[in-house]
Amino acid sequence: MLTYTVQAGNTLSGIARKFGIPLSALIAANQITDPNQLKVGDKLLIPSVDTDLSTLPPPPVPPAPIAPSGNISIDRKKFALAPGQYFAETFPKDLIVLHFTAGSSARSAYDSWRNTPLQVATAYLVDTDGKIYECFPPNYWAYHLGITGAASANWKHDKRSIGIEIANVGPLQPDKSNPQQLNWWPNDFQTKHCTLAETGKYVAAPYRGYNHYASFPAPQSDAVIALVAHLCAAFSIPRVLPPDNRQTAFDIDYFKSFRGIATHQNFRKDKTDVGPAFPLAQVAPAATA
């Protein structure tokens, strides 16, 4: 395949025009995530925009699957995302970030990710029945934290972390006409979840403006705990939680260098996942302050 060495004053759009190819094809062929990082001396592949396989850039070779440890079972097919729906780039991993989907099933999260033009996803989904799904190889990455501005550090924290989404509807609000009914967010918290009498389906705990959160079934939380242990061992990530006084806190200055197991709420002050209903203390011991 033809290559081109970047010269002083070159831009990606100018190079694309020079060779008569779409800018998007040039970006895709070279897996460019930040056009502003183009440097003199970089060698770019110049793709031929036809369907002859010999003229197309070779597809990235996925890393070999990491064999699950212990009794953990991972389904790598059902909710696998297509190439292009994540970034096939490897970065050292030193962080696991737990999320909840704010939805009722792994399927609903997968369908949303599959239908967006952005590379938004986590490597793993854990459904309410405890089944674990791998959406893309955990060596790779996708946007999942939503950090903006200088704190994003060119998506450093998305790249260094392995995201785990847990199917859970999240915060609940009393129904406006029936305070004994707890609802979740669709239609302005008008979608029924459970009643106050169904104490196994929620946890009453105030956190970030909400007083009730949907429970996590035991098979699901047990699967998350097993998956975290497996990933910590596979990637040599410290199996440790933040200190007790930081586990529910938003503190980007602290978490930008934290290595271990964190949650979405640690990186975003407007997020509530994983919230007070998840048994976080069972995942790992807390670090000392």
Short mmCIF file of C-alpha atoms in Angstrom, two decimals:
data_model
loop_
_atom_site.label_atom_id
_atom_site.label_comp_id
_atom_site.label_asym_id
_atom_site.label_seq_id
_atom_site.Cartn_x
_atom_site.Cartn_y
_atom_site.Cartn_z
CA MET A 1 0.00 0.00 0.00
CA LEU A 2 1.18 3.53 -0.75
CA THR A 3 2.62 5.50 2.17
CA TYR A 4 3.24 9.22 2.63
CA THR A 5 5.64 10.97 5.00
CA VAL A 6 4.13 14.05 6.64
CA GLN A 7 5.87 17.30 5.69
CA ALA A 8 5.93 20.68 7.41
CA GLY A 9 2.64 22.52 6.83
CA ASN A 10 0.68 19.37 5.98
CA THR A 11 -2.84 18.83 7.26
CA LEU A 12 -4.89 15.67 7.06
CA SER A 13 -7.46 17.33 4.82
CA GLY A 14 -4.72 18.60 2.52
CA ILE A 15 -3.13 15.15 2.27
CA ALA A 16 -6.53 13.63 1.49
CA ARG A 17 -7.05 16.17 -1.31
CA LYS A 18 -3.54 15.53 -2.65
CA PHE A 19 -4.30 11.83 -3.14
CA GLY A 20 -7.96 12.28 -4.06
CA ILE A 21 -9.35 10.21 -1.19
CA PRO A 22 -12.02 10.96 1.44
CA LEU A 23 -10.66 12.42 4.65
CA SER A 24 -12.61 9.78 6.57
CA ALA A 25 -10.81 7.01 4.66
CA LEU A 26 -7.41 8.48 5.53
CA ILE A 27 -8.37 8.74 9.21
CA ALA A 28 -9.74 5.19 9.29
CA ALA A 29 -6.75 3.66 7.51
CA ASN A 30 -4.37 5.15 10.05
CA GLN A 31 -6.65 4.77 13.12
CA ILE A 32 -6.22 8.47 13.89
CA THR A 33 -8.06 9.58 17.02
CA ASP A 34 -6.67 13.12 17.31
CA PRO A 35 -6.02 14.93 13.99
CA ASN A 36 -4.21 17.70 15.89
CA GLN A 37 -1.43 15.28 16.84
CA LEU A 38 -0.13 14.97 13.26
CA LYS A 39 3.67 15.38 13.30
CA VAL A 40 6.33 15.96 10.66
CA GLY A 41 7.89 12.62 9.78
CA ASP A 42 4.80 10.55 10.54
CA LYS A 43 4.19 7.87 7.93
CA LEU A 44 0.60 7.57 6.76
CA LEU A 45 -1.01 4.74 4.83
CA ILE A 46 -2.80 6.04 1.74
CA PRO A 47 -5.76 3.73 1.13
CA SER A 48 -7.31 3.01 -2.23
CA VAL A 49 -11.05 3.62 -2.00
CA ASP A 50 -12.14 0.48 -3.80
CA THR A 51 -13.24 -2.96 -2.61
CA ASP A 52 -10.10 -4.87 -3.62
CA LEU A 53 -8.80 -6.36 -0.36
CA SER A 54 -5.22 -6.01 -1.52
CA THR A 55 -5.56 -2.21 -1.53
CA LEU A 56 -7.29 -1.85 1.84
CA PRO A 57 -5.52 -1.39 5.16
CA PRO A 58 -5.19 -4.64 7.08
CA PRO A 59 -7.80 -4.99 9.83
CA PRO A 60 -6.46 -4.78 13.37
CA VAL A 61 -5.62 -8.15 14.85
CA PRO A 62 -7.61 -8.55 18.07
CA PRO A 63 -5.62 -9.66 21.07
CA ALA A 64 -6.02 -13.25 22.14
CA PRO A 65 -8.94 -13.63 24.56
CA ILE A 66 -7.90 -13.73 28.19
CA ALA A 67 -8.86 -17.08 29.63
CA PRO A 68 -11.34 -16.60 32.48
CA SER A 69 -9.99 -17.58 35.87
CA GLY A 70 -11.86 -19.76 38.37
CA ASN A 71 -15.51 -20.49 37.61
CA ILE A 72 -16.24 -17.26 35.75
CA SER A 73 -17.97 -17.56 32.38
CA ILE A 74 -17.84 -14.79 29.75
CA ASP A 75 -19.98 -14.68 26.61
CA ARG A 76 -17.89 -13.02 23.89
CA LYS A 77 -20.40 -13.37 21.04
CA LYS A 78 -23.92 -12.27 21.95
CA PHE A 79 -23.20 -8.57 22.53
CA ALA A 80 -19.94 -8.22 20.61
CA LEU A 81 -19.62 -4.79 19.00
CA ALA A 82 -18.46 -4.48 15.42
CA PRO A 83 -15.00 -3.11 14.60
CA GLY A 84 -15.25 0.65 14.39
CA GLN A 85 -17.59 0.84 17.39
CA TYR A 86 -14.55 0.96 19.68
CA PHE A 87 -10.90 1.92 19.24
CA ALA A 88 -8.64 -1.01 18.38
CA GLU A 89 -5.69 0.52 20.23
CA THR A 90 -3.99 -0.98 23.23
CA PHE A 91 -2.98 1.01 26.29
CA PRO A 92 -1.68 -0.15 29.68
CA LYS A 93 -4.60 -0.74 32.05
CA ASP A 94 -4.39 0.27 35.69
CA LEU A 95 -8.03 1.05 36.52
CA ILE A 96 -11.44 -0.63 36.50
CA VAL A 97 -14.50 1.65 36.48
CA LEU A 98 -17.91 0.35 37.52
CA HIS A 99 -21.07 1.86 36.00
CA PHE A 100 -24.75 1.08 35.99
CA THR A 101 -26.59 1.31 32.68
CA ALA A 102 -29.58 3.36 33.85
CA GLY A 103 -31.60 0.77 31.96
CA SER A 104 -33.35 -2.50 32.66
CA SER A 105 -31.18 -4.95 30.71
CA ALA A 106 -27.82 -5.57 29.08
CA ARG A 107 -29.63 -5.75 25.73
CA SER A 108 -30.93 -2.18 26.01
CA ALA A 109 -27.43 -0.84 26.67
CA TYR A 110 -25.92 -2.85 23.82
CA ASP A 111 -28.58 -1.69 21.36
CA SER A 112 -27.98 1.95 22.31
CA TRP A 113 -24.22 1.65 21.81
CA ARG A 114 -24.61 -0.22 18.52
CA ASN A 115 -26.88 2.51 17.12
CA THR A 116 -24.72 5.52 17.95
CA PRO A 117 -22.09 6.85 15.52
CA LEU A 118 -19.73 7.43 18.45
CA GLN A 119 -17.39 4.85 19.97
CA VAL A 120 -19.28 4.79 23.28
CA ALA A 121 -19.27 1.52 25.20
CA THR A 122 -17.65 -0.47 27.98
CA ALA A 123 -15.73 -3.68 27.51
CA TYR A 124 -18.19 -5.62 29.69
CA LEU A 125 -21.90 -5.80 30.44
CA VAL A 126 -23.28 -7.73 33.41
CA ASP A 127 -27.00 -8.54 33.16
CA THR A 128 -29.48 -8.85 36.02
CA ASP A 129 -29.20 -12.65 35.97
CA GLY A 130 -25.43 -12.52 36.45
CA LYS A 131 -24.45 -13.31 32.85
CA ILE A 132 -21.28 -11.54 31.75
CA TYR A 133 -20.86 -10.27 28.18
CA GLU A 134 -17.68 -8.98 26.56
CA CYS A 135 -18.48 -6.21 24.07
CA PHE A 136 -14.92 -5.71 22.85
CA PRO A 137 -11.48 -6.94 23.98
CA PRO A 138 -10.53 -5.23 27.26
CA ASN A 139 -7.07 -4.40 25.88
CA TYR A 140 -8.83 -1.87 23.59
CA TRP A 141 -10.90 1.16 24.63
CA ALA A 142 -13.98 3.28 24.01
CA TYR A 143 -15.44 6.45 25.47
CA HIS A 144 -17.25 5.67 28.71
CA LEU A 145 -16.45 8.32 31.31
CA GLY A 146 -17.60 11.49 29.53
CA ILE A 147 -14.94 13.68 31.09
CA THR A 148 -14.65 17.00 29.27
CA GLY A 149 -12.23 19.91 29.16
CA ALA A 150 -8.69 19.80 30.46
CA ALA A 151 -9.58 17.01 32.89
CA SER A 152 -10.12 14.63 29.98
CA ALA A 153 -6.35 14.64 29.32
CA ASN A 154 -6.92 13.50 25.71
CA TRP A 155 -9.20 10.71 26.96
CA LYS A 156 -6.38 9.32 29.10
CA HIS A 157 -8.74 7.89 31.72
CA ASP A 158 -10.94 6.14 29.14
CA LYS A 159 -7.81 4.62 27.62
CA ARG A 160 -6.26 3.40 30.87
CA SER A 161 -9.44 1.92 32.31
CA ILE A 162 -11.63 -1.12 31.74
CA GLY A 163 -15.30 -0.22 32.04
CA ILE A 164 -17.94 -2.59 33.42
CA GLU A 165 -21.60 -1.68 32.93
CA ILE A 166 -24.07 -3.31 35.31
CA ALA A 167 -27.68 -3.51 34.11
CA ASN A 168 -29.58 -1.48 36.69
CA VAL A 169 -32.12 1.33 36.42
CA GLY A 170 -30.41 3.46 39.07
CA PRO A 171 -32.11 6.17 41.14
CA LEU A 172 -35.82 5.98 41.93
CA GLN A 173 -38.38 8.67 42.73
CA PRO A 174 -41.79 8.38 44.42
CA ASP A 175 -44.67 8.58 41.97
CA LYS A 176 -46.22 12.05 41.90
CA SER A 177 -49.71 10.71 42.51
CA ASN A 178 -48.85 7.68 44.64
CA PRO A 179 -45.96 8.07 47.12
CA GLN A 180 -46.00 4.29 47.79
CA GLN A 181 -44.86 3.68 44.20
CA LEU A 182 -41.19 4.10 43.17
CA ASN A 183 -40.44 4.94 39.55
CA TRP A 184 -37.32 5.20 37.42
CA TRP A 185 -36.33 7.92 34.99
CA PRO A 186 -38.23 7.39 31.64
CA ASN A 187 -41.09 9.86 31.12
CA ASP A 188 -39.86 12.12 33.90
CA PHE A 189 -39.75 9.32 36.50
CA GLN A 190 -43.16 7.99 35.57
CA THR A 191 -42.01 4.44 34.72
CA LYS A 192 -42.93 2.01 37.48
CA HIS A 193 -40.23 -0.03 39.20
CA CYS A 194 -41.61 -1.27 42.53
CA THR A 195 -43.59 -0.29 45.60
CA LEU A 196 -42.19 0.70 48.97
CA ALA A 197 -43.49 -2.62 50.29
CA GLU A 198 -41.15 -4.50 47.91
CA THR A 199 -38.09 -3.86 50.06
CA GLY A 200 -35.91 -6.35 48.20
CA LYS A 201 -36.09 -4.28 45.02
CA TYR A 202 -34.60 -1.06 46.31
CA VAL A 203 -32.26 0.47 48.89
CA ALA A 204 -33.30 3.55 50.83
CA ALA A 205 -30.20 5.75 51.05
CA PRO A 206 -29.75 9.45 50.22
CA TYR A 207 -27.13 10.17 47.57
CA ARG A 208 -26.77 13.07 45.13
CA GLY A 209 -30.37 14.21 45.27
CA TYR A 210 -32.13 10.82 45.36
CA ASN A 211 -33.31 8.82 48.36
CA HIS A 212 -33.92 5.42 46.76
CA TYR A 213 -31.90 3.23 44.41
CA ALA A 214 -32.74 0.00 42.61
CA SER A 215 -31.19 -3.10 44.15
CA PHE A 216 -28.69 -5.37 42.41
CA PRO A 217 -29.71 -9.07 42.46
CA ALA A 218 -27.20 -11.28 44.27
CA PRO A 219 -26.23 -13.30 41.14
CA GLN A 220 -25.44 -10.03 39.38
CA SER A 221 -23.30 -8.50 42.13
CA ASP A 222 -21.52 -11.84 42.62
CA ALA A 223 -20.70 -11.90 38.88
CA VAL A 224 -19.32 -8.35 39.01
CA ILE A 225 -17.12 -9.25 41.97
CA ALA A 226 -15.79 -12.32 40.13
CA LEU A 227 -15.21 -10.33 36.92
CA VAL A 228 -13.30 -7.62 38.78
CA ALA A 229 -11.07 -10.25 40.42
CA HIS A 230 -10.44 -11.85 37.03
CA LEU A 231 -9.51 -8.56 35.34
CA CYS A 232 -7.31 -7.41 38.21
CA ALA A 233 -5.34 -10.65 37.96
CA ALA A 234 -5.17 -10.59 34.14
CA PHE A 235 -3.95 -6.98 33.89
CA SER A 236 -2.03 -6.70 37.19
CA ILE A 237 -4.41 -4.00 38.41
CA PRO A 238 -4.35 -3.53 42.19
CA ARG A 239 -7.46 -5.12 43.65
CA VAL A 240 -8.20 -2.23 45.94
CA LEU A 241 -10.98 0.34 46.37
CA PRO A 242 -10.42 4.02 47.15
CA PRO A 243 -10.21 4.93 50.83
CA ASP A 244 -13.59 4.90 52.59
CA ASN A 245 -13.85 8.69 52.60
CA ARG A 246 -13.41 8.88 48.81
CA GLN A 247 -15.52 5.96 47.56
CA THR A 248 -18.64 8.06 46.92
CA ALA A 249 -16.79 11.31 46.21
CA PHE A 250 -16.13 13.17 42.98
CA ASP A 251 -12.45 14.07 43.12
CA ILE A 252 -10.74 14.17 39.73
CA ASP A 253 -7.44 15.33 41.23
CA TYR A 254 -7.28 12.22 43.39
CA PHE A 255 -8.60 9.72 40.87
CA LYS A 256 -6.42 10.89 37.98
CA SER A 257 -3.57 8.94 39.58
CA PHE A 258 -5.54 6.29 41.48
CA ARG A 259 -4.84 2.69 40.48
CA GLY A 260 -7.44 0.06 41.37
CA ILE A 261 -11.25 -0.06 41.28
CA ALA A 262 -13.30 3.13 40.98
CA THR A 263 -16.83 4.10 39.95
CA HIS A 264 -18.33 6.57 37.48
CA GLN A 265 -19.38 8.83 40.35
CA ASN A 266 -15.69 9.36 41.21
CA PHE A 267 -15.04 11.00 37.82
CA ARG A 268 -18.32 12.90 37.32
CA LYS A 269 -20.13 14.94 39.95
CA ASP A 270 -23.39 14.67 37.97
CA LYS A 271 -23.40 10.84 37.95
CA THR A 272 -24.80 8.48 40.58
CA ASP A 273 -23.37 5.15 39.44
CA VAL A 274 -22.85 2.79 41.01
CA GLY A 275 -24.66 4.47 43.91
CA PRO A 276 -25.37 3.21 47.43
CA ALA A 277 -27.28 0.04 46.44
CA PHE A 278 -24.28 -1.82 45.04
CA PRO A 279 -22.28 -3.84 47.65
CA LEU A 280 -19.01 -2.13 46.83
CA ALA A 281 -17.29 -3.25 50.03
CA GLN A 282 -17.51 -6.86 48.81
CA VAL A 283 -15.48 -6.12 45.66
CA ALA A 284 -12.14 -5.41 47.33
CA PRO A 285 -10.61 -3.93 50.47
CA ALA A 286 -10.32 -0.17 50.75
CA ALA A 287 -6.96 1.54 50.42
CA THR A 288 -5.63 3.44 53.37
CA ALA A 289 -5.99 7.20 53.11
#
